[in-house]
XYZ file of C-alpha atoms in Angstrom:
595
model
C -31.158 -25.091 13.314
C -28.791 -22.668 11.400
C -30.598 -21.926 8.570
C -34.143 -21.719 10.990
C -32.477 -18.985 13.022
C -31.668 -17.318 9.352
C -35.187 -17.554 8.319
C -36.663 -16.028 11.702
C -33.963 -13.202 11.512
C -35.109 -12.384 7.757
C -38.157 -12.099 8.754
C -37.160 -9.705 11.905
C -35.279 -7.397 9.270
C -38.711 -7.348 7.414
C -40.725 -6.186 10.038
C -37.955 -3.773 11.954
C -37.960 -2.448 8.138
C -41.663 -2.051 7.932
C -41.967 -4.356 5.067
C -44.333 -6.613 6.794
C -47.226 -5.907 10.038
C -46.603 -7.867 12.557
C -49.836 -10.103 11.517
C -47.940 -11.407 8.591
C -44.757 -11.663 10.616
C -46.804 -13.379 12.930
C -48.773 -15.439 10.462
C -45.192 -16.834 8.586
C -43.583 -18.007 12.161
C -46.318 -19.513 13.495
C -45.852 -22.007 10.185
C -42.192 -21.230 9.284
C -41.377 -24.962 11.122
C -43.400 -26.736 8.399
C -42.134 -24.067 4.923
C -38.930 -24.628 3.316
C -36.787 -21.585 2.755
C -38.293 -21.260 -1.152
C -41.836 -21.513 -0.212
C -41.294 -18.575 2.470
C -39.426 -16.579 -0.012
C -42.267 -17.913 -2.338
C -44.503 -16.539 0.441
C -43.106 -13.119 0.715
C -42.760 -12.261 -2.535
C -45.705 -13.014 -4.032
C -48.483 -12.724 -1.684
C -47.056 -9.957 1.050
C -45.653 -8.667 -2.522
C -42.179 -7.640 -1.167
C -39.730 -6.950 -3.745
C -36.608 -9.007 -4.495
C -34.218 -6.538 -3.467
C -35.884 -5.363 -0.121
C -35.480 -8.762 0.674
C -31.782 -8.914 -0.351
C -31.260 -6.137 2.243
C -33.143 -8.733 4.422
C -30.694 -11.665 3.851
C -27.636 -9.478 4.074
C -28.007 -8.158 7.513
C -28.976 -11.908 8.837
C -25.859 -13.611 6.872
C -23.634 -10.267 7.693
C -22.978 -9.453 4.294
C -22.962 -6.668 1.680
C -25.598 -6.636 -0.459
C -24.439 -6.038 -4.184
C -26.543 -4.688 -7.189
C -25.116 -7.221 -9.621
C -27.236 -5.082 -13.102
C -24.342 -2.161 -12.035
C -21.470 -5.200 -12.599
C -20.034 -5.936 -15.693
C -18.677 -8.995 -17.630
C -15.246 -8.520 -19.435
C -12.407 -11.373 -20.343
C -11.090 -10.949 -16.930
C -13.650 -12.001 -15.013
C -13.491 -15.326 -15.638
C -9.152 -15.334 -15.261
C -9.197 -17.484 -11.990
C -12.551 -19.167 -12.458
C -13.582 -21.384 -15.458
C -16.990 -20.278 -16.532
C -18.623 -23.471 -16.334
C -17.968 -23.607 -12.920
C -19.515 -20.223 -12.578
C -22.171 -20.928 -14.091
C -23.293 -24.437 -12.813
C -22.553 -23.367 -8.798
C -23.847 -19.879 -9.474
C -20.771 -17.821 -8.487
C -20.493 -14.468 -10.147
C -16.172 -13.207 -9.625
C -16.399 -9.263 -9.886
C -12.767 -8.614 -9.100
C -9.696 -9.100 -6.929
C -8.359 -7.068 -3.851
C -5.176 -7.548 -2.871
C -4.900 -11.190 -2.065
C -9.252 -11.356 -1.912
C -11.267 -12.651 -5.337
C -14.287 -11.339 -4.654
C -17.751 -13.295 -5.262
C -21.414 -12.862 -5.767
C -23.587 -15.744 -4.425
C -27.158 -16.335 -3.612
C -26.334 -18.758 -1.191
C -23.869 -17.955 0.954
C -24.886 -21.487 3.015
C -22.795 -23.845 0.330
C -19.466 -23.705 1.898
C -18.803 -26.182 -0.810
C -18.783 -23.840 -3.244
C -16.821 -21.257 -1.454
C -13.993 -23.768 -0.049
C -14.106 -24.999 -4.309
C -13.473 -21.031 -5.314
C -10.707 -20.583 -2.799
C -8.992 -23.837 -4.399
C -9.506 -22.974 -7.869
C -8.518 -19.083 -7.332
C -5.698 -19.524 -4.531
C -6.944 -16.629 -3.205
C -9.181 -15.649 -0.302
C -12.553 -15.377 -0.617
C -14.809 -12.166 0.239
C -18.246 -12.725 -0.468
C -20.862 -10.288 -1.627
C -24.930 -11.682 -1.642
C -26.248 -11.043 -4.756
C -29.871 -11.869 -6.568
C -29.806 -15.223 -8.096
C -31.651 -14.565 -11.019
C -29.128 -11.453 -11.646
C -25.997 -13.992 -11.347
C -27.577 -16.615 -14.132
C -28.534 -13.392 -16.059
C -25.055 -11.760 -15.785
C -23.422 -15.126 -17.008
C -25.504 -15.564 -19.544
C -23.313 -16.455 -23.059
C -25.756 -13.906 -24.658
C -25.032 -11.438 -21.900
C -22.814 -8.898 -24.228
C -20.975 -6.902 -21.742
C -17.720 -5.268 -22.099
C -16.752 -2.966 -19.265
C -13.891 -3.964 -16.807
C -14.789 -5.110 -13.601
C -12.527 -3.631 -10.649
C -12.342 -2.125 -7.265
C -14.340 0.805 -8.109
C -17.270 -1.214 -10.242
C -17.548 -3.171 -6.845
C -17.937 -0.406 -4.915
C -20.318 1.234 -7.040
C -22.532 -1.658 -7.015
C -22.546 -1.945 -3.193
C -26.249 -2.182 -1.578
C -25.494 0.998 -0.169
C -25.574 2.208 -3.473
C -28.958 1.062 -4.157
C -30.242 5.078 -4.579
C -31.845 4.376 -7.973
C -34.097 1.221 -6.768
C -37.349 2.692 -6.117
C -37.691 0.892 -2.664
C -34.326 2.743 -1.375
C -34.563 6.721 -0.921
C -31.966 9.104 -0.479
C -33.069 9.507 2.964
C -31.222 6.323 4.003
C -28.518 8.724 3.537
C -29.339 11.738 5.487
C -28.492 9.832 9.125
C -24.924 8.925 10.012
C -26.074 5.986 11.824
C -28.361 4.531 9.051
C -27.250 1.309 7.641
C -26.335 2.552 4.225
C -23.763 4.768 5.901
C -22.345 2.364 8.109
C -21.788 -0.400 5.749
C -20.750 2.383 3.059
C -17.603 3.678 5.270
C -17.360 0.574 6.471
C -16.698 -1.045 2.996
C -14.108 2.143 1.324
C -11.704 1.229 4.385
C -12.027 -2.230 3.730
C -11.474 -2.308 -0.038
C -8.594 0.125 0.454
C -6.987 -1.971 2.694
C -7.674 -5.135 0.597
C -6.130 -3.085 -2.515
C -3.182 -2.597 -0.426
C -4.104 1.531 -0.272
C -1.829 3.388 1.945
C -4.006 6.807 2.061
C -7.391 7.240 1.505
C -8.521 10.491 0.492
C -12.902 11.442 0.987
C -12.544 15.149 -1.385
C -15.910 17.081 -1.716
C -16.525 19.046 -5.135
C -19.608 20.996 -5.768
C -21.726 18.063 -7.628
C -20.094 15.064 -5.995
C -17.834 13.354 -3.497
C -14.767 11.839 -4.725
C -12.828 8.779 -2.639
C -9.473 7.930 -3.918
C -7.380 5.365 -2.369
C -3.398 5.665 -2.772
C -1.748 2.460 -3.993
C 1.694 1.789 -4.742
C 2.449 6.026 -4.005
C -0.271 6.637 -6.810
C -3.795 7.882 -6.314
C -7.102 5.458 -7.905
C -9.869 7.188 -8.215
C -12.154 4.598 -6.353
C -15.795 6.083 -6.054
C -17.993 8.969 -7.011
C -20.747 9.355 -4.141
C -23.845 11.883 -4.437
C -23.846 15.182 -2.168
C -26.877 13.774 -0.363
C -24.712 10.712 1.113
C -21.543 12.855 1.479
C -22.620 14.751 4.614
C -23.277 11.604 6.364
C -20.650 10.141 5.049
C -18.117 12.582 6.742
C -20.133 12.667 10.103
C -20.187 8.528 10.085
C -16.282 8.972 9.861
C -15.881 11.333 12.856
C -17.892 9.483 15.070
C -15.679 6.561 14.328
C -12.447 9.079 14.947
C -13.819 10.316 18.216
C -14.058 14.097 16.617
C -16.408 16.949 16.919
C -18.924 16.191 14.429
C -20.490 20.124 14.955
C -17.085 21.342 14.436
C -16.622 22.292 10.436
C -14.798 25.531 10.553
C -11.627 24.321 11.676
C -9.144 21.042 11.140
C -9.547 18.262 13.330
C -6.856 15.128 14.113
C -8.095 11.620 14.985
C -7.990 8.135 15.225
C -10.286 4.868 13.998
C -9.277 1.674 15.776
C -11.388 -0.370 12.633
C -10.865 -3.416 14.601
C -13.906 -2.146 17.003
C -16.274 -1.649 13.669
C -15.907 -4.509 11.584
C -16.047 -8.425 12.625
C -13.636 -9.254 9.506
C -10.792 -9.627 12.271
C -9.251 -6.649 9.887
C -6.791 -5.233 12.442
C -5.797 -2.011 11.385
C -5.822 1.851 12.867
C -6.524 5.038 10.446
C -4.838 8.500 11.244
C -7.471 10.541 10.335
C -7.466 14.449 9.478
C -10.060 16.516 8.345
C -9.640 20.618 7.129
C -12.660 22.930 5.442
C -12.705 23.091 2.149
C -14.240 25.476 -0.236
C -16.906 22.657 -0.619
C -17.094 21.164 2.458
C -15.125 19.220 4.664
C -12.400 16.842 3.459
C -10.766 13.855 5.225
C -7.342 11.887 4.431
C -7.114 8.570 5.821
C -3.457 6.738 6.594
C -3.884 3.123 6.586
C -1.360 1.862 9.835
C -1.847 -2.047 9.533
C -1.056 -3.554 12.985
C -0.619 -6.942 11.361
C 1.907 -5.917 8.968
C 5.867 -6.678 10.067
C 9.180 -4.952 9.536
C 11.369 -6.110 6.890
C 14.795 -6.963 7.232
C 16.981 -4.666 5.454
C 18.251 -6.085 2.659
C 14.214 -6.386 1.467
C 14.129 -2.652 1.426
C 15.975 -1.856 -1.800
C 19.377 -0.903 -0.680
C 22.395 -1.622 -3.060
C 24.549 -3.924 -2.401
C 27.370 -1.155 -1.287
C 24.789 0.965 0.453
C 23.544 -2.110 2.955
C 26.722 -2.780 3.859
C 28.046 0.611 4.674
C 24.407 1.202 6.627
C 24.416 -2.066 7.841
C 28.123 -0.777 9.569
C 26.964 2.374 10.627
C 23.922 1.426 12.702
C 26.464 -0.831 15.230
C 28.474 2.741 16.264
C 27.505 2.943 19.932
C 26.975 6.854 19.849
C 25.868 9.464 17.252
C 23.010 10.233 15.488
C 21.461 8.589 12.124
C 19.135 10.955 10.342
C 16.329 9.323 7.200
C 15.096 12.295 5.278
C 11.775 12.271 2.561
C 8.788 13.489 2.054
C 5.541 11.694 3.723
C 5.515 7.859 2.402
C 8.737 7.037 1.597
C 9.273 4.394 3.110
C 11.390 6.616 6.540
C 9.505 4.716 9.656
C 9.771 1.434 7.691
C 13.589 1.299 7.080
C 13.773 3.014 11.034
C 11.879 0.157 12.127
C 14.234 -2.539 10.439
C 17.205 -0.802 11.350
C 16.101 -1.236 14.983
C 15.231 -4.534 14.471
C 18.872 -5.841 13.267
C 20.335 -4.233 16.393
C 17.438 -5.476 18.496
C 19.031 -7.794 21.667
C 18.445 -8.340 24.802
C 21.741 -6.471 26.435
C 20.399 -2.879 24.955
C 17.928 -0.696 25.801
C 15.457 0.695 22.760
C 13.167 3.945 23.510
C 11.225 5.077 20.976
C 8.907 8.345 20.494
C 6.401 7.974 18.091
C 3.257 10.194 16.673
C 1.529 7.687 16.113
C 3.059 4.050 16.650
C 2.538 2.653 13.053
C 4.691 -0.529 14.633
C 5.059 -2.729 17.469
C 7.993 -4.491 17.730
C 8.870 -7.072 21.027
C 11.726 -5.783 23.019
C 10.780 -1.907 22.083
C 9.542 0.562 24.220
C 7.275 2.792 22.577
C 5.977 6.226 24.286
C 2.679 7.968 21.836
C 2.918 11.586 21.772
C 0.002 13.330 22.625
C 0.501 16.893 21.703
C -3.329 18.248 23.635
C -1.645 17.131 27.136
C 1.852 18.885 26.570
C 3.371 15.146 25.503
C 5.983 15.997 22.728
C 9.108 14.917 21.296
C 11.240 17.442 23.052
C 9.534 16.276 26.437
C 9.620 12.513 25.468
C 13.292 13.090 24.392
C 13.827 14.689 27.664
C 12.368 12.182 29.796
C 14.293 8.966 27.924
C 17.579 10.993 29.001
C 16.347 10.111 32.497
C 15.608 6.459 32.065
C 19.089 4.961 30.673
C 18.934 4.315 27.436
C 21.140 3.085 24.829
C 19.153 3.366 21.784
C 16.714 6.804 20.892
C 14.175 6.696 18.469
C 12.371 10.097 17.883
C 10.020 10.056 15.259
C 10.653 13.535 13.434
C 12.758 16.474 14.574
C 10.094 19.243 13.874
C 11.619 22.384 15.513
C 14.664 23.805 17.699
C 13.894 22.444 20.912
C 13.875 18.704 19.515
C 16.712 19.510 17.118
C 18.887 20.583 20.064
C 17.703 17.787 22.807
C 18.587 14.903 20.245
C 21.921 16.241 19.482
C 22.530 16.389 23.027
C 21.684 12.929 23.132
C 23.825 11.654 20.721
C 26.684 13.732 22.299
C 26.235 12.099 25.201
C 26.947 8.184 24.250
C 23.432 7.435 22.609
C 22.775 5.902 19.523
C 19.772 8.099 18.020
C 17.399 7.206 14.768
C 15.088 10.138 13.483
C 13.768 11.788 10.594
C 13.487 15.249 8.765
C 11.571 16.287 5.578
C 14.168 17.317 3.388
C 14.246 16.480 -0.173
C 18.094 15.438 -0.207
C 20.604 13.986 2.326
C 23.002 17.149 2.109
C 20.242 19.684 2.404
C 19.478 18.044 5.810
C 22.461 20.023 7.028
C 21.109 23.142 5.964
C 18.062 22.270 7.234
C 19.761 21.438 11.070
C 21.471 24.993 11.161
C 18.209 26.821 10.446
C 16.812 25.145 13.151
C 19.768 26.690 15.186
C 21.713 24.176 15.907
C 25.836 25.011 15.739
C 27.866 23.398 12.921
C 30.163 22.378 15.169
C 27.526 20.079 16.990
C 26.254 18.669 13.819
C 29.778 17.872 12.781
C 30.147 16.029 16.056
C 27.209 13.867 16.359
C 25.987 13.289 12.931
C 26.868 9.400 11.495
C 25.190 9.436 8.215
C 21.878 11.037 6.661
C 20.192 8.560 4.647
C 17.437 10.638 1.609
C 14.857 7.761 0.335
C 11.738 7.901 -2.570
C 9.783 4.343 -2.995
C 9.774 3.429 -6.398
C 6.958 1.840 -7.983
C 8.223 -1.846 -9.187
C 7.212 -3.147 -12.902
C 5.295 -5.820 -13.030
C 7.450 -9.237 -13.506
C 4.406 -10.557 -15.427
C 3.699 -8.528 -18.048
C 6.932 -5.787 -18.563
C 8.828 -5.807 -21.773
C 12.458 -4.996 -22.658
C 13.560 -2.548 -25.028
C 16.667 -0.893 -25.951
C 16.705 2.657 -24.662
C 17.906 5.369 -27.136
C 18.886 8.923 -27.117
C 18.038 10.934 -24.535
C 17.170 8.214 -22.314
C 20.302 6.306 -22.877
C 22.413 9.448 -22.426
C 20.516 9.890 -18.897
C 21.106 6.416 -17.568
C 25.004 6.481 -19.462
C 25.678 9.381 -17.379
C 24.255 8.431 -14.130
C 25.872 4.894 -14.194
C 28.193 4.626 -17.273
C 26.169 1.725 -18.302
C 23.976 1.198 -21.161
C 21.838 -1.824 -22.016
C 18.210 -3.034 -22.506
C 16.043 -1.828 -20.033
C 12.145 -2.636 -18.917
C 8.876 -0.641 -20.139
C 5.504 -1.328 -18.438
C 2.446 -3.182 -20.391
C -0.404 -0.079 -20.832
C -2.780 -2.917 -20.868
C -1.834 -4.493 -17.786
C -2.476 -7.897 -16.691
C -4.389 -9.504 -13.856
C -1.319 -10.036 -11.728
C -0.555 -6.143 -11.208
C -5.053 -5.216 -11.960
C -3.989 -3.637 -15.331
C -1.982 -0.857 -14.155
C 1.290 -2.634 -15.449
C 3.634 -1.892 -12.074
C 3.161 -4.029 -8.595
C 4.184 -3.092 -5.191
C 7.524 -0.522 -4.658
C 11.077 -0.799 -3.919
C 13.012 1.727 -1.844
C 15.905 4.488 -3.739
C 18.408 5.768 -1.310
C 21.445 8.516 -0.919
C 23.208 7.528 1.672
C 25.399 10.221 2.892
C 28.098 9.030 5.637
C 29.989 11.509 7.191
C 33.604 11.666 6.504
C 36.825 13.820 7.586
C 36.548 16.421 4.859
C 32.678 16.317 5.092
C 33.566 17.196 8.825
C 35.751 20.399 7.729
C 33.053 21.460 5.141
C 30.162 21.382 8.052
C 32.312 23.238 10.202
C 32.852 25.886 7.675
C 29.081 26.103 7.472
C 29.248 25.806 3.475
C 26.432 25.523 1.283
C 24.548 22.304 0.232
C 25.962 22.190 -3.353
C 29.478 21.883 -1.825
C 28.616 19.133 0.900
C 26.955 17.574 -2.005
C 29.904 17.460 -4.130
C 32.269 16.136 -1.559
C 30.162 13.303 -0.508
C 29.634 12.438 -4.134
C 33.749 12.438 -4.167
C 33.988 10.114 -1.675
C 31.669 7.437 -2.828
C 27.972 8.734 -2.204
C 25.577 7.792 -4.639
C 22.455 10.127 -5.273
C 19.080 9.023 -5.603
C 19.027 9.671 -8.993
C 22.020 7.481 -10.281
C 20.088 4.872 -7.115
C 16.639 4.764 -9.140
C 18.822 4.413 -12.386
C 20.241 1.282 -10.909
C 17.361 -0.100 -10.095
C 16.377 0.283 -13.633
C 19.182 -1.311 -14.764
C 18.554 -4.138 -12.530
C 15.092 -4.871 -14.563
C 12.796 -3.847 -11.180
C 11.428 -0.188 -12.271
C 11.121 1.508 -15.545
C 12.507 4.878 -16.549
C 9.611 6.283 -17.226
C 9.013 5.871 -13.460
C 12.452 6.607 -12.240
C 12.593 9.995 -13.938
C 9.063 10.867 -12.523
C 10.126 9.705 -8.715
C 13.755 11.254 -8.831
C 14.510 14.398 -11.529
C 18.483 14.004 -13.056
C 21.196 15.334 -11.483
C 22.405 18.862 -12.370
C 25.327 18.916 -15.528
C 27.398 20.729 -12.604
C 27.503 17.509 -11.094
C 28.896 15.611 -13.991
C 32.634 15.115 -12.496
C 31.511 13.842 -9.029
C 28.924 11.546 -10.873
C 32.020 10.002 -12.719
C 33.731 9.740 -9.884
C 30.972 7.426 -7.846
C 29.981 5.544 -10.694
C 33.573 4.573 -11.486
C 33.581 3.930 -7.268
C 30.976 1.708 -7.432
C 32.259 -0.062 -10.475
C 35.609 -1.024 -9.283
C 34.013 -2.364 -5.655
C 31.353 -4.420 -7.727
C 34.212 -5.500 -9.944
C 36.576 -6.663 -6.307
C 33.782 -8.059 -5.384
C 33.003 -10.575 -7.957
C 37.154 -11.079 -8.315
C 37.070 -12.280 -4.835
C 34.639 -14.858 -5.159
């Protein structure tokens, strides 16, 4: 009954598409009870001469799957890394790459759920499944098939049906509507494989000739896909429609939000802040990937040292004051927010938290979204928490005076209070604070600690190498940590485990800057950063630079990528760097005495 409801929907998709009058389509299901799949297809392609890959299109909007144009996929050694060829070749199963935790396949048959349960066994992997022409899979795993090029996220993409511009039987115009198929399934599929690829941004950038998407991963951008100016308008409009923006509206930026969960039936569960601004070529849009499914992790998964968790891990039990994370955009601030509140997460405390947007939801939280076009902001969240007895404040980012002044306030008051502040360094944030207006004295008073974090991209545990570092670099990491030793480089090659780019998934680098009774006196006497700086480095603080350097000496980064996420500290420095190297040293050293 399955596979007759398949064959009568083909058809439908034949005749909606104008590929066959409705005598034929009448002619076929009169009989289509007595046919076998082949003879229809037979039927169709030879007699009511439609083509193979109009009839791909057919198939892939009855099975609900993306067509792929398997002559624009290549065969490399890869390919066959988590499938034996044999096995490709006798079931008919084409791998073209891996996403995340996805392989994904080409079949002609997407009906064998033998095959596709034997793939997921063999792989231990999910499976995503692309339909594909049968005699285009045999051809492409053909031993005489001499093919070289890599096969990855962006050769997938590329070969998508909505790609299918240079078939005769597919026209540009498919791409002139933003509600044409093409389009749908095109936007559709760039969140998807971003998400699968475990993208954090996506970024849709017009130029004058082309359209460029590039999907963040691991803090670094991939270019992903080039796509023609004549999809690119549609493109952008298919995306605001999803966002809920003003698709007539070009001249001026625009903030929104896709809930993908409504436009895909994946069960992918994930929301995109989306933000568009005019460009000298058209509109551009940036994508942040908030995934609903993902959870916090508990703290000592973040990255901290050993000294740093515990002296964080102390700090976030003080029943009053205020604890500040400080970074640019995506490093890792709401995560290490969100795990702090978890570990101090119980039933006798109250949690309040105000958040543009919620990228979390965590049970026993209560979470207020800002919405800035009805006069909802942090300074008027902030203000009405004050009202509702809290013990706990959570304000997502102090962004000007008003906030600045209202969460002091709170945490003068007896409330514990988490936010954040892009600065590039935990002393700076001072500086930052009194610009904002807010009295040294105050600051002095309220402030607990000021944590700075980068996320560091990790080297692969499969592939990296060991070397010995020597001159400059060994002077950098001597200096920073007194230490000197072998040290890990990434493969250029790659490997499948980490897609070739040699470095998989990141690991957090943090300054954690506690305040302190001559840290006190120095904020009171208003002095400049490079002082606070050098008395917190004097009593123990280590900066993100001699952080990332640990981590390097740990085996998890490289210093290639340390030195390009962090810059060294300043010679001035030299003295206080001593000084919490040698601190950190002698507590690692009691440490291991004691047990």
């Amino acid at each position: 009954m399955a596979l007759a409801r398949i064959q009568t929907a083909i058809l439908q998709n034949l005749l909606k598409a104008g590929h066959l009058s409705d005598g034929q389509y009448r002619n076929i299901a009169d009989t289509e009870e007595e046919m076998s799949g082949d003879a229809i297809e037979k039927l169709l392609t030879e007699e009511y001469k439609i083509s193979q890959h109009q009839l791909l299109f057919a198939k892939s909007e009855a099975f609900d799957l993306t067509p792929v144009n398997i002559r624009r996929c290549k065969v490399n050694e890869t390919t066959f890394s988590k499938l034996e060829k044999d096995f490709c070749q006798e079931n008919k199963v084409l791998p073209l790459g891996f996403a995340g935790d996805y392989i994904i396949v080409a079949l002609s048959n997407p009906f064998d759920l033998r095959v596709t349960a034997k793939v997921q066994d063999m792989s231990g992997m999910k499976v995503s499944i692309l339909l594909g022409l049968e005699s285009e899979i045999i051809s492409a795993l053909d031993d005489k098939n001499e093919q070289h090029q890599a096969v990855g996220f962006g050769d997938v993409v590329e070969a998508l049906g909505a790609d299918f511009e240079s078939e005769e039987d597919i026209s540009e115009d498919d791409f002139s509507d933003e509600e044409s198929a093409p389009i749908i399934k095109l936007a559709n599929r760039i969140i998807e494989e971003a998400y699968f690829s475990g993208g954090s941004d996506i970024h849709v950038e017009p130029f004058e000739k082309e359209t460029r998407v590039r999907v963040r991963v691991d803090g670094v951008l991939q270019n992903k896909l080039t796509i023609p100016p004549s999809a690119s308008g549609a493109l952008l409009a298919r995306l605001k429609v999803m966002a809920q923006l003003d698709i007539a509206e070009k001249r001026m930026p625009q903030d929104g939000r896709i809930i993908f969960k409504q436009f895909n039936k994946k069960g992918i569960d994930v929301d995109l802040r989306v933000s568009t601004a005019p460009l000298n070529h058209g509109e551009g849009v940036v994508m942040r990937i908030l995934d609903k499914q993902k959870s916090t992790l508990p703290l000592p998964a973040l990255g901290f040292s050993e000294r740093n968790l515990g002296i964080y891990r102390e700090l976030i039990q003080r029943p009053y004051g205020m604890i500040l994370h400080c970074g640019p955009t995506g490093s890792g601030k709401s995560m290490t927010l969100y795990s702090a509140l978890n570990e101090i997460n119980t039933a006798d405390i109250c949690i309040r938290t105000a958040e543009d947007p919620i990228e979390y939801t965590l049970n026993g939280l209560l979470q207020m979204q800002m919405q800035r076009k009805i006069g909802l902001t942090f300074a008027t969240a902030l203000r009405a928490f004050l009202r509702q007895d809290p013990d706990v404040i959570l304000v997502g980012e102090i962004r000007d005076k008003e906030t600045a002044g209202i969460a002091v306030e709170a945490a003068l008051t007896g409330h514990l209070l988490f936010s954040t502040l892009h600065t590039n360094d935990a002393p700076t944030t001072i500086s930052r604070l009194t610009e904002m207006g807010i009295e040294p004295f105050m600051i002095s008073a309220s402030l607990i600690c000021v944590c700075a974090q980068r996320l560091m991209r990790r080297v692969c545990k499969s592939c990296k190498k060991n070397y010995m570092q020597e001159g400059n670099e060994a002077e950098i990491i001597r200096r920073a940590i007194e230490w000197s030793g072998k040290v890990p480089a990434h493969s250029e090659d790659g490997c499948p485990t980490c897609g070739g780019n040699g470095y998989k998934g990141r690991v957090g680098i943090h300054e954690l800057m506690a305040t302190s009774e001559e840290l006190i006196k120095a904020i009171n006497a208003d002095e400049e950063a490079a002082v606070i700086k050098r008395i917190a480095m004097r009593n123990g603080m280590m900066t993100l630079h001699q952080d990332s350097m640990l981590k390097v000496k740990e085996g998890l980064s490289t210093m290639e990528e340390a030195l390009a996420t962090v810059p060294p500290d300043m010679e001035e420095y030299a003295h206080e760097l001593a000084i919490a190297a040698e601190t950190a040293e002698s507590e690692m050293s009691d440490k291991e005495d004691k047990e």
